[in-house]
């Protein structure tokens, strides 16, 4: 039974493997992109954590420096006041001048003032002794009055009675010589000044800086909520309260916000000498904006890779279908031939089966080579992006290498400069056709920089990216594939001729064997009859005629066996030059004198293993055929030479191995052969006579 020319299972398995491969590759690319984005986000978050920590430390150092300077100024005024009290009393003018001098040295101060024991502000800048402002209800005054060892006290934010703006106070206790309470000296820091100071930090669109007291109440926040003041607010995120409650003096955390709902990464730092906390926060929407743009770009590239892999898979699938169609046609012809051969004899079936297996193995090797070629072509595919006017906007290295241009030269060209079949006037029509179809697959011819034209297989896709139209082309140089197809046709023709000769040879050999089996008894019986007749019997002449006819038939049988490759040849090592030279005299007597016989023999010994009689028979047959082709005068040339057959020659001639050979050539000056005769010269029993 003939085998199916188109087995379905391998084709289905190929499609499954192709789809699985494309799916796995795209899943790998997606996983790689996801991991890259995950690592990138971690890096952004790590950087912003370090940035907020640096901001918090910088704010810590800045505020601590201001407080230390103000505390030093307040301590200087305290010491001056206590010295004057110890000397007999306060010199108002001198103390005022001293306080103003200290205040001028510290631009951050909004005021440096002194109260008496009742809390009346009587010394310092912008103080009217006749109309004193009372300070006795402020927390710093109450604390310092009650606690002689309190040191410097820091109060909550309050609305200043002299400055008419929000401030917070830093105060020192003044003692009488006997240690009793004499008043306080206090400095005021404007919250507006701190807001201006905080505004110099780079926080992004929604970043914040906050200064909180020991109870985590807000002293100042920048920027503050529009239309709503957060001064004194005790609203604190759970994360900050837990970190401070655990005794941490610094830390970083992510929270959706306490005063507003904006998610931020915040870092806090406690001032080293004062019960204040500096916090700095950067909004997630600000510092992750570049990462989100990167994620969108990565998603676009992944989608583009998916589209490219799908297009490549479609191209491979189409190529596979064409190969399968060709293989099916070849299999059909092979099966027909095998069926004819099997119908003649069972002995030939086994031989033809071996031949079919050899052909199947050859096809498998060809398929393996084709797959390898597909992989190599994949690595060298050219990718070109063109704009609507046909100008190149992107080319890869394979495109530049394929056409012989540098990238700069290639980008200065347009499609009509490279594609032979796309003149400028035809480009608009091609663009509209591509736009309607979405994707086109065809073969065309391109021109390289050196003027060389070569065939390409192109898959062109129309793309609209953000309203801009592009033409994305994936091209493959198919010069080698075209050449391979031509070589394949040549090999198929040679294989068909070889099979035809072998089939007829086997048939002729079988007939010759049967004929030889018939001649053996004929000659034997004739010999017996001749031996039984008297020497002078008239029947001897008839028996001799029978034996002569049988001998002639035996010679004919030997010739048929030689054609069928079943005669045992007398193979010896002979010198081809010596054979030709020795046979020259026979040829000279055989060929008419008007034809010159010329010998051009190699200058060294040309030893080969051959049947000398068969070589002489070949030379005689060729010379006689040449004589028939020469009408009057002419020449026949016999030549020997050493030749080396390379891989290119072997690939185009079936049954030949590469290496060194001896060439025997016979040429003549006759009329030659027509194309029809030349195609049939190796067919058995063909003749023009």
PDB file of N, CA and C in Angstrom, residues 296-390:
ATOM      1  N   UNK A 296       5.004  51.900  31.350  1.00  0.00           N
ATOM      2  CA  UNK A 296       4.239  52.019  30.107  1.00  0.00           C
ATOM      3  C   UNK A 296       5.109  51.717  28.892  1.00  0.00           C
ATOM      4  N   UNK A 297       6.347  52.226  28.912  1.00  0.00           N
ATOM      5  CA  UNK A 297       7.268  51.963  27.801  1.00  0.00           C
ATOM      6  C   UNK A 297       7.592  50.472  27.709  1.00  0.00           C
ATOM      7  N   UNK A 298       7.813  49.823  28.863  1.00  0.00           N
ATOM      8  CA  UNK A 298       8.113  48.393  28.866  1.00  0.00           C
ATOM      9  C   UNK A 298       6.929  47.589  28.338  1.00  0.00           C
ATOM     10  N   UNK A 299       5.701  48.005  28.698  1.00  0.00           N
ATOM     11  CA  UNK A 299       4.514  47.316  28.203  1.00  0.00           C
ATOM     12  C   UNK A 299       4.390  47.456  26.688  1.00  0.00           C
ATOM     13  N   UNK A 300       4.703  48.665  26.177  1.00  0.00           N
ATOM     14  CA  UNK A 300       4.653  48.881  24.723  1.00  0.00           C
ATOM     15  C   UNK A 300       5.668  48.005  24.014  1.00  0.00           C
ATOM     16  N   UNK A 301       6.886  47.931  24.549  1.00  0.00           N
ATOM     17  CA  UNK A 301       7.926  47.105  23.923  1.00  0.00           C
ATOM     18  C   UNK A 301       7.545  45.624  23.967  1.00  0.00           C
ATOM     19  N   UNK A 302       6.940  45.193  25.091  1.00  0.00           N
ATOM     20  CA  UNK A 302       6.520  43.796  25.189  1.00  0.00           C
ATOM     21  C   UNK A 302       5.434  43.485  24.162  1.00  0.00           C
ATOM     22  N   UNK A 303       4.487  44.441  23.990  1.00  0.00           N
ATOM     23  CA  UNK A 303       3.442  44.245  22.991  1.00  0.00           C
ATOM     24  C   UNK A 303       4.032  44.197  21.586  1.00  0.00           C
ATOM     25  N   UNK A 304       5.002  45.069  21.318  1.00  0.00           N
ATOM     26  CA  UNK A 304       5.661  45.069  20.008  1.00  0.00           C
ATOM     27  C   UNK A 304       6.401  43.756  19.774  1.00  0.00           C
ATOM     28  N   UNK A 305       7.074  43.247  20.825  1.00  0.00           N
ATOM     29  CA  UNK A 305       7.776  41.956  20.693  1.00  0.00           C
ATOM     30  C   UNK A 305       6.776  40.835  20.426  1.00  0.00           C
ATOM     31  N   UNK A 306       5.617  40.881  21.115  1.00  0.00           N
ATOM     32  CA  UNK A 306       4.582  39.878  20.886  1.00  0.00           C
ATOM     33  C   UNK A 306       4.116  39.901  19.440  1.00  0.00           C
ATOM     34  N   UNK A 307       3.869  41.135  18.913  1.00  0.00           N
ATOM     35  CA  UNK A 307       3.426  41.242  17.525  1.00  0.00           C
ATOM     36  C   UNK A 307       4.490  40.718  16.577  1.00  0.00           C
ATOM     37  N   UNK A 308       5.756  41.059  16.843  1.00  0.00           N
ATOM     38  CA  UNK A 308       6.840  40.580  15.982  1.00  0.00           C
ATOM     39  C   UNK A 308       6.967  39.067  16.014  1.00  0.00           C
ATOM     40  N   UNK A 309       6.853  38.473  17.216  1.00  0.00           N
ATOM     41  CA  UNK A 309       6.969  37.015  17.312  1.00  0.00           C
ATOM     42  C   UNK A 309       5.802  36.326  16.616  1.00  0.00           C
ATOM     43  N   UNK A 310       4.599  36.926  16.692  1.00  0.00           N
ATOM     44  CA  UNK A 310       3.458  36.352  15.991  1.00  0.00           C
ATOM     45  C   UNK A 310       3.659  36.398  14.484  1.00  0.00           C
ATOM     46  N   UNK A 311       4.181  37.545  13.994  1.00  0.00           N
ATOM     47  CA  UNK A 311       4.452  37.662  12.561  1.00  0.00           C
ATOM     48  C   UNK A 311       5.509  36.650  12.129  1.00  0.00           C
ATOM     49  N   UNK A 312       6.543  36.501  12.956  1.00  0.00           N
ATOM     50  CA  UNK A 312       7.590  35.522  12.621  1.00  0.00           C
ATOM     51  C   UNK A 312       7.016  34.105  12.613  1.00  0.00           C
ATOM     52  N   UNK A 313       6.193  33.777  13.615  1.00  0.00           N
ATOM     53  CA  UNK A 313       5.583  32.460  13.658  1.00  0.00           C
ATOM     54  C   UNK A 313       4.703  32.198  12.445  1.00  0.00           C
ATOM     55  N   UNK A 314       3.944  33.243  12.012  1.00  0.00           N
ATOM     56  CA  UNK A 314       3.109  33.098  10.820  1.00  0.00           C
ATOM     57  C   UNK A 314       3.968  32.831   9.595  1.00  0.00           C
ATOM     58  N   UNK A 315       5.097  33.553   9.494  1.00  0.00           N
ATOM     59  CA  UNK A 315       6.004  33.349   8.349  1.00  0.00           C
ATOM     60  C   UNK A 315       6.571  31.940   8.349  1.00  0.00           C
ATOM     61  N   UNK A 316       6.994  31.442   9.525  1.00  0.00           N
ATOM     62  CA  UNK A 316       7.535  30.080   9.616  1.00  0.00           C
ATOM     63  C   UNK A 316       6.463  29.054   9.263  1.00  0.00           C
ATOM     64  N   UNK A 317       5.225  29.297   9.746  1.00  0.00           N
ATOM     65  CA  UNK A 317       4.139  28.363   9.464  1.00  0.00           C
ATOM     66  C   UNK A 317       3.845  28.287   7.967  1.00  0.00           C
ATOM     67  N   UNK A 318       3.825  29.458   7.304  1.00  0.00           N
ATOM     68  CA  UNK A 318       3.583  29.462   5.860  1.00  0.00           C
ATOM     69  C   UNK A 318       4.705  28.737   5.114  1.00  0.00           C
ATOM     70  N   UNK A 319       5.947  28.992   5.522  1.00  0.00           N
ATOM     71  CA  UNK A 319       7.059  28.293   4.890  1.00  0.00           C
ATOM     72  C   UNK A 319       6.956  26.787   5.075  1.00  0.00           C
ATOM     73  N   UNK A 320       6.540  26.373   6.276  1.00  0.00           N
ATOM     74  CA  UNK A 320       6.383  24.946   6.564  1.00  0.00           C
ATOM     75  C   UNK A 320       5.307  24.317   5.682  1.00  0.00           C
ATOM     76  N   UNK A 321       4.195  25.067   5.458  1.00  0.00           N
ATOM     77  CA  UNK A 321       3.112  24.547   4.617  1.00  0.00           C
ATOM     78  C   UNK A 321       3.593  24.363   3.184  1.00  0.00           C
ATOM     79  N   UNK A 322       4.395  25.341   2.695  1.00  0.00           N
ATOM     80  CA  UNK A 322       4.925  25.196   1.342  1.00  0.00           C
ATOM     81  C   UNK A 322       5.866  23.986   1.249  1.00  0.00           C
ATOM     82  N   UNK A 323       6.692  23.786   2.252  1.00  0.00           N
ATOM     83  CA  UNK A 323       7.593  22.637   2.249  1.00  0.00           C
ATOM     84  C   UNK A 323       6.805  21.324   2.261  1.00  0.00           C
ATOM     85  N   UNK A 324       5.748  21.287   3.072  1.00  0.00           N
ATOM     86  CA  UNK A 324       4.953  20.066   3.152  1.00  0.00           C
ATOM     87  C   UNK A 324       4.255  19.774   1.825  1.00  0.00           C
ATOM     88  N   UNK A 325       3.787  20.848   1.127  1.00  0.00           N
ATOM     89  CA  UNK A 325       3.151  20.641  -0.173  1.00  0.00           C
ATOM     90  C   UNK A 325       4.151  20.067  -1.172  1.00  0.00           C
ATOM     91  N   UNK A 326       5.375  20.616  -1.157  1.00  0.00           N
ATOM     92  CA  UNK A 326       6.423  20.100  -2.053  1.00  0.00           C
ATOM     93  C   UNK A 326       6.759  18.654  -1.722  1.00  0.00           C
ATOM     94  N   UNK A 327       6.898  18.369  -0.425  1.00  0.00           N
ATOM     95  CA  UNK A 327       7.204  17.006  -0.009  1.00  0.00           C
ATOM     96  C   UNK A 327       6.078  16.042  -0.379  1.00  0.00           C
ATOM     97  N   UNK A 328       4.830  16.521  -0.277  1.00  0.00           N
ATOM     98  CA  UNK A 328       3.708  15.657  -0.632  1.00  0.00           C
ATOM     99  C   UNK A 328       3.729  15.315  -2.116  1.00  0.00           C
ATOM    100  N   UNK A 329       4.048  16.319  -2.959  1.00  0.00           N
ATOM    101  CA  UNK A 329       4.115  16.068  -4.397  1.00  0.00           C
ATOM    102  C   UNK A 329       5.239  15.090  -4.727  1.00  0.00           C
ATOM    103  N   UNK A 330       6.400  15.300  -4.089  1.00  0.00           N
ATOM    104  CA  UNK A 330       7.512  14.372  -4.314  1.00  0.00           C
ATOM    105  C   UNK A 330       7.149  12.963  -3.842  1.00  0.00           C
ATOM    106  N   UNK A 331       6.473  12.874  -2.687  1.00  0.00           N
ATOM    107  CA  UNK A 331       6.093  11.558  -2.168  1.00  0.00           C
ATOM    108  C   UNK A 331       5.112  10.849  -3.103  1.00  0.00           C
ATOM    109  N   UNK A 332       4.205  11.640  -3.699  1.00  0.00           N
ATOM    110  CA  UNK A 332       3.231  11.032  -4.622  1.00  0.00           C
ATOM    111  C   UNK A 332       3.931  10.411  -5.838  1.00  0.00           C
ATOM    112  N   UNK A 333       4.874  11.186  -6.425  1.00  0.00           N
ATOM    113  CA  UNK A 333       5.613  10.651  -7.578  1.00  0.00           C
ATOM    114  C   UNK A 333       6.462   9.440  -7.176  1.00  0.00           C
ATOM    115  N   UNK A 334       7.062   9.510  -6.000  1.00  0.00           N
ATOM    116  CA  UNK A 334       7.879   8.388  -5.557  1.00  0.00           C
ATOM    117  C   UNK A 334       7.028   7.136  -5.351  1.00  0.00           C
ATOM    118  N   UNK A 335       5.857   7.320  -4.750  1.00  0.00           N
ATOM    119  CA  UNK A 335       4.991   6.159  -4.509  1.00  0.00           C
ATOM    120  C   UNK A 335       4.507   5.538  -5.820  1.00  0.00           C
ATOM    121  N   UNK A 336       4.201   6.379  -6.824  1.00  0.00           N
ATOM    122  CA  UNK A 336       3.794   5.846  -8.130  1.00  0.00           C
ATOM    123  C   UNK A 336       4.900   4.994  -8.733  1.00  0.00           C
ATOM    124  N   UNK A 337       6.130   5.520  -8.666  1.00  0.00           N
ATOM    125  CA  UNK A 337       7.263   4.772  -9.220  1.00  0.00           C
ATOM    126  C   UNK A 337       7.478   3.472  -8.457  1.00  0.00           C
ATOM    127  N   UNK A 338       7.384   3.525  -7.126  1.00  0.00           N
ATOM    128  CA  UNK A 338       7.565   2.316  -6.329  1.00  0.00           C
ATOM    129  C   UNK A 338       6.484   1.272  -6.645  1.00  0.00           C
ATOM    130  N   UNK A 339       5.263   1.751  -6.898  1.00  0.00           N
ATOM    131  CA  UNK A 339       4.178   0.817  -7.214  1.00  0.00           C
ATOM    132  C   UNK A 339       4.442   0.096  -8.536  1.00  0.00           C
ATOM    133  N   UNK A 340       4.948   0.829  -9.517  1.00  0.00           N
ATOM    134  CA  UNK A 340       5.270   0.217 -10.812  1.00  0.00           C
ATOM    135  C   UNK A 340       6.383  -0.818 -10.661  1.00  0.00           C
ATOM    136  N   UNK A 341       7.419  -0.448  -9.875  1.00  0.00           N
ATOM    137  CA  UNK A 341       8.545  -1.374  -9.705  1.00  0.00           C
ATOM    138  C   UNK A 341       8.111  -2.624  -8.953  1.00  0.00           C
ATOM    139  N   UNK A 342       7.301  -2.471  -7.887  1.00  0.00           N
ATOM    140  CA  UNK A 342       6.848  -3.631  -7.111  1.00  0.00           C
ATOM    141  C   UNK A 342       5.984  -4.581  -7.939  1.00  0.00           C
ATOM    142  N   UNK A 343       5.254  -4.018  -8.938  1.00  0.00           N
ATOM    143  CA  UNK A 343       4.386  -4.860  -9.764  1.00  0.00           C
ATOM    144  C   UNK A 343       5.185  -5.765 -10.700  1.00  0.00           C
ATOM    145  N   UNK A 344       6.447  -5.503 -10.963  1.00  0.00           N
ATOM    146  CA  UNK A 344       7.242  -6.319 -11.893  1.00  0.00           C
ATOM    147  C   UNK A 344       7.821  -7.564 -11.232  1.00  0.00           C
ATOM    148  N   UNK A 345       8.394  -7.406 -10.051  1.00  0.00           N
ATOM    149  CA  UNK A 345       9.012  -8.562  -9.413  1.00  0.00           C
ATOM    150  C   UNK A 345       9.157  -8.311  -7.928  1.00  0.00           C
ATOM    151  N   UNK A 346       9.019  -9.351  -7.136  1.00  0.00           N
ATOM    152  CA  UNK A 346       9.147  -9.231  -5.688  1.00  0.00           C
ATOM    153  C   UNK A 346      10.590  -8.966  -5.280  1.00  0.00           C
ATOM    154  N   UNK A 347      11.519  -9.425  -6.115  1.00  0.00           N
ATOM    155  CA  UNK A 347      12.929  -9.197  -5.799  1.00  0.00           C
ATOM    156  C   UNK A 347      13.274  -7.718  -5.866  1.00  0.00           C
ATOM    157  N   UNK A 348      12.675  -7.035  -6.879  1.00  0.00           N
ATOM    158  CA  UNK A 348      12.959  -5.602  -7.015  1.00  0.00           C
ATOM    159  C   UNK A 348      12.341  -4.791  -5.877  1.00  0.00           C
ATOM    160  N   UNK A 349      11.275  -5.302  -5.240  1.00  0.00           N
ATOM    161  CA  UNK A 349      10.602  -4.552  -4.182  1.00  0.00           C
ATOM    162  C   UNK A 349      11.538  -4.255  -3.012  1.00  0.00           C
ATOM    163  N   UNK A 350      12.329  -5.271  -2.615  1.00  0.00           N
ATOM    164  CA  UNK A 350      13.252  -5.060  -1.499  1.00  0.00           C
ATOM    165  C   UNK A 350      14.283  -3.985  -1.838  1.00  0.00           C
ATOM    166  N   UNK A 351      14.811  -4.050  -3.084  1.00  0.00           N
ATOM    167  CA  UNK A 351      15.800  -3.043  -3.497  1.00  0.00           C
ATOM    168  C   UNK A 351      15.199  -1.641  -3.540  1.00  0.00           C
ATOM    169  N   UNK A 352      13.983  -1.561  -4.083  1.00  0.00           N
ATOM    170  CA  UNK A 352      13.326  -0.246  -4.139  1.00  0.00           C
ATOM    171  C   UNK A 352      13.003   0.280  -2.747  1.00  0.00           C
ATOM    172  N   UNK A 353      12.692  -0.627  -1.817  1.00  0.00           N
ATOM    173  CA  UNK A 353      12.420  -0.202  -0.450  1.00  0.00           C
ATOM    174  C   UNK A 353      13.663   0.430   0.172  1.00  0.00           C
ATOM    175  N   UNK A 354      14.837  -0.233  -0.060  1.00  0.00           N
ATOM    176  CA  UNK A 354      16.084   0.358   0.439  1.00  0.00           C
ATOM    177  C   UNK A 354      16.337   1.728  -0.190  1.00  0.00           C
ATOM    178  N   UNK A 355      16.036   1.843  -1.484  1.00  0.00           N
ATOM    179  CA  UNK A 355      16.215   3.135  -2.159  1.00  0.00           C
ATOM    180  C   UNK A 355      15.287   4.199  -1.563  1.00  0.00           C
ATOM    181  N   UNK A 356      14.042   3.778  -1.271  1.00  0.00           N
ATOM    182  CA  UNK A 356      13.096   4.725  -0.667  1.00  0.00           C
ATOM    183  C   UNK A 356      13.583   5.175   0.703  1.00  0.00           C
ATOM    184  N   UNK A 357      14.168   4.229   1.478  1.00  0.00           N
ATOM    185  CA  UNK A 357      14.687   4.601   2.794  1.00  0.00           C
ATOM    186  C   UNK A 357      15.840   5.597   2.670  1.00  0.00           C
ATOM    187  N   UNK A 358      16.701   5.390   1.648  1.00  0.00           N
ATOM    188  CA  UNK A 358      17.795   6.338   1.423  1.00  0.00           C
ATOM    189  C   UNK A 358      17.263   7.719   1.055  1.00  0.00           C
ATOM    190  N   UNK A 359      16.224   7.719   0.231  1.00  0.00           N
ATOM    191  CA  UNK A 359      15.624   9.010  -0.146  1.00  0.00           C
ATOM    192  C   UNK A 359      14.994   9.676   1.073  1.00  0.00           C
ATOM    193  N   UNK A 360      14.338   8.866   1.931  1.00  0.00           N
ATOM    194  CA  UNK A 360      13.717   9.426   3.135  1.00  0.00           C
ATOM    195  C   UNK A 360      14.774  10.029   4.052  1.00  0.00           C
ATOM    196  N   UNK A 361      15.917   9.311   4.183  1.00  0.00           N
ATOM    197  CA  UNK A 361      17.008   9.835   4.993  1.00  0.00           C
ATOM    198  C   UNK A 361      17.547  11.134   4.401  1.00  0.00           C
ATOM    199  N   UNK A 362      17.655  11.169   3.062  1.00  0.00           N
ATOM    200  CA  UNK A 362      18.130  12.394   2.403  1.00  0.00           C
ATOM    201  C   UNK A 362      17.171  13.555   2.659  1.00  0.00           C
ATOM    202  N   UNK A 363      15.875  13.232   2.583  1.00  0.00           N
ATOM    203  CA  UNK A 363      14.879  14.277   2.861  1.00  0.00           C
ATOM    204  C   UNK A 363      14.981  14.763   4.300  1.00  0.00           C
ATOM    205  N   UNK A 364      15.214  13.825   5.227  1.00  0.00           N
ATOM    206  CA  UNK A 364      15.349  14.220   6.625  1.00  0.00           C
ATOM    207  C   UNK A 364      16.547  15.147   6.812  1.00  0.00           C
ATOM    208  N   UNK A 365      17.667  14.821   6.144  1.00  0.00           N
ATOM    209  CA  UNK A 365      18.843  15.691   6.215  1.00  0.00           C
ATOM    210  C   UNK A 365      18.528  17.060   5.629  1.00  0.00           C
ATOM    211  N   UNK A 366      17.798  17.044   4.488  1.00  0.00           N
ATOM    212  CA  UNK A 366      17.420  18.325   3.877  1.00  0.00           C
ATOM    213  C   UNK A 366      16.519  19.133   4.810  1.00  0.00           C
ATOM    214  N   UNK A 367      15.596  18.425   5.503  1.00  0.00           N
ATOM    215  CA  UNK A 367      14.724  19.129   6.446  1.00  0.00           C
ATOM    216  C   UNK A 367      15.529  19.739   7.590  1.00  0.00           C
ATOM    217  N   UNK A 368      16.517  18.959   8.093  1.00  0.00           N
ATOM    218  CA  UNK A 368      17.367  19.485   9.166  1.00  0.00           C
ATOM    219  C   UNK A 368      18.137  20.718   8.702  1.00  0.00           C
ATOM    220  N   UNK A 369      18.648  20.645   7.468  1.00  0.00           N
ATOM    221  CA  UNK A 369      19.360  21.810   6.920  1.00  0.00           C
ATOM    222  C   UNK A 369      18.418  23.003   6.777  1.00  0.00           C
ATOM    223  N   UNK A 370      17.164  22.706   6.364  1.00  0.00           N
ATOM    224  CA  UNK A 370      16.200  23.796   6.210  1.00  0.00           C
ATOM    225  C   UNK A 370      15.896  24.465   7.560  1.00  0.00           C
ATOM    226  N   UNK A 371      15.764  23.611   8.604  1.00  0.00           N
ATOM    227  CA  UNK A 371      15.493  24.183   9.931  1.00  0.00           C
ATOM    228  C   UNK A 371      16.665  25.043  10.397  1.00  0.00           C
ATOM    229  N   UNK A 372      17.876  24.528  10.166  1.00  0.00           N
ATOM    230  CA  UNK A 372      19.057  25.318  10.541  1.00  0.00           C
ATOM    231  C   UNK A 372      19.085  26.632   9.779  1.00  0.00           C
ATOM    232  N   UNK A 373      18.690  26.581   8.481  1.00  0.00           N
ATOM    233  CA  UNK A 373      18.675  27.817   7.688  1.00  0.00           C
ATOM    234  C   UNK A 373      17.644  28.797   8.230  1.00  0.00           C
ATOM    235  N   UNK A 374      16.481  28.249   8.716  1.00  0.00           N
ATOM    236  CA  UNK A 374      15.454  29.140   9.282  1.00  0.00           C
ATOM    237  C   UNK A 374      15.992  29.865  10.512  1.00  0.00           C
ATOM    238  N   UNK A 375      16.717  29.099  11.366  1.00  0.00           N
ATOM    239  CA  UNK A 375      17.277  29.720  12.572  1.00  0.00           C
ATOM    240  C   UNK A 375      18.284  30.796  12.195  1.00  0.00           C
ATOM    241  N   UNK A 376      19.175  30.492  11.253  1.00  0.00           N
ATOM    242  CA  UNK A 376      20.165  31.482  10.829  1.00  0.00           C
ATOM    243  C   UNK A 376      19.506  32.712  10.208  1.00  0.00           C
ATOM    244  N   UNK A 377      18.463  32.463   9.388  1.00  0.00           N
ATOM    245  CA  UNK A 377      17.762  33.601   8.788  1.00  0.00           C
ATOM    246  C   UNK A 377      17.094  34.454   9.843  1.00  0.00           C
ATOM    247  N   UNK A 378      16.638  33.805  10.899  1.00  0.00           N
ATOM    248  CA  UNK A 378      16.000  34.572  11.976  1.00  0.00           C
ATOM    249  C   UNK A 378      16.993  35.536  12.611  1.00  0.00           C
ATOM    250  N   UNK A 379      18.200  35.075  12.777  1.00  0.00           N
ATOM    251  CA  UNK A 379      19.204  35.937  13.398  1.00  0.00           C
ATOM    252  C   UNK A 379      19.647  37.059  12.482  1.00  0.00           C
ATOM    253  N   UNK A 380      19.431  36.923  11.162  1.00  0.00           N
ATOM    254  CA  UNK A 380      19.927  37.939  10.234  1.00  0.00           C
ATOM    255  C   UNK A 380      18.807  38.703   9.543  1.00  0.00           C
ATOM    256  N   UNK A 381      17.577  38.593  10.031  1.00  0.00           N
ATOM    257  CA  UNK A 381      16.482  39.329   9.413  1.00  0.00           C
ATOM    258  C   UNK A 381      16.692  40.830   9.548  1.00  0.00           C
ATOM    259  N   UNK A 382      16.361  41.544   8.477  1.00  0.00           N
ATOM    260  CA  UNK A 382      16.474  43.008   8.479  1.00  0.00           C
ATOM    261  C   UNK A 382      15.136  43.610   8.908  1.00  0.00           C
ATOM    262  N   UNK A 383      15.181  44.612   9.776  1.00  0.00           N
ATOM    263  CA  UNK A 383      13.980  45.310  10.253  1.00  0.00           C
ATOM    264  C   UNK A 383      14.112  46.778   9.906  1.00  0.00           C
ATOM    265  N   UNK A 384      13.109  47.319   9.199  1.00  0.00           N
ATOM    266  CA  UNK A 384      13.129  48.725   8.771  1.00  0.00           C
ATOM    267  C   UNK A 384      11.786  49.363   9.092  1.00  0.00           C
ATOM    268  N   UNK A 385      11.811  50.553   9.678  1.00  0.00           N
ATOM    269  CA  UNK A 385      10.623  51.368   9.906  1.00  0.00           C
ATOM    270  C   UNK A 385      10.680  52.552   8.944  1.00  0.00           C
ATOM    271  N   UNK A 386       9.576  52.805   8.244  1.00  0.00           N
ATOM    272  CA  UNK A 386       9.529  53.930   7.323  1.00  0.00           C
ATOM    273  C   UNK A 386       8.324  54.796   7.651  1.00  0.00           C
ATOM    274  N   UNK A 387       8.474  56.077   7.330  1.00  0.00           N
ATOM    275  CA  UNK A 387       7.367  57.017   7.525  1.00  0.00           C
ATOM    276  C   UNK A 387       6.439  56.981   6.314  1.00  0.00           C
ATOM    277  N   UNK A 388       5.410  57.793   6.353  1.00  0.00           N
ATOM    278  CA  UNK A 388       4.411  57.769   5.289  1.00  0.00           C
ATOM    279  C   UNK A 388       4.989  58.181   3.951  1.00  0.00           C
ATOM    280  N   UNK A 389       6.013  59.046   3.953  1.00  0.00           N
ATOM    281  CA  UNK A 389       6.623  59.476   2.697  1.00  0.00           C
ATOM    282  C   UNK A 389       7.686  58.504   2.187  1.00  0.00           C
ATOM    283  N   UNK A 390       7.883  57.354   2.881  1.00  0.00           N
ATOM    284  CA  UNK A 390       8.825  56.352   2.419  1.00  0.00           C
ATOM    285  C   UNK A 390      10.222  56.483   2.984  1.00  0.00           C
TER     286      UNK A 390
END
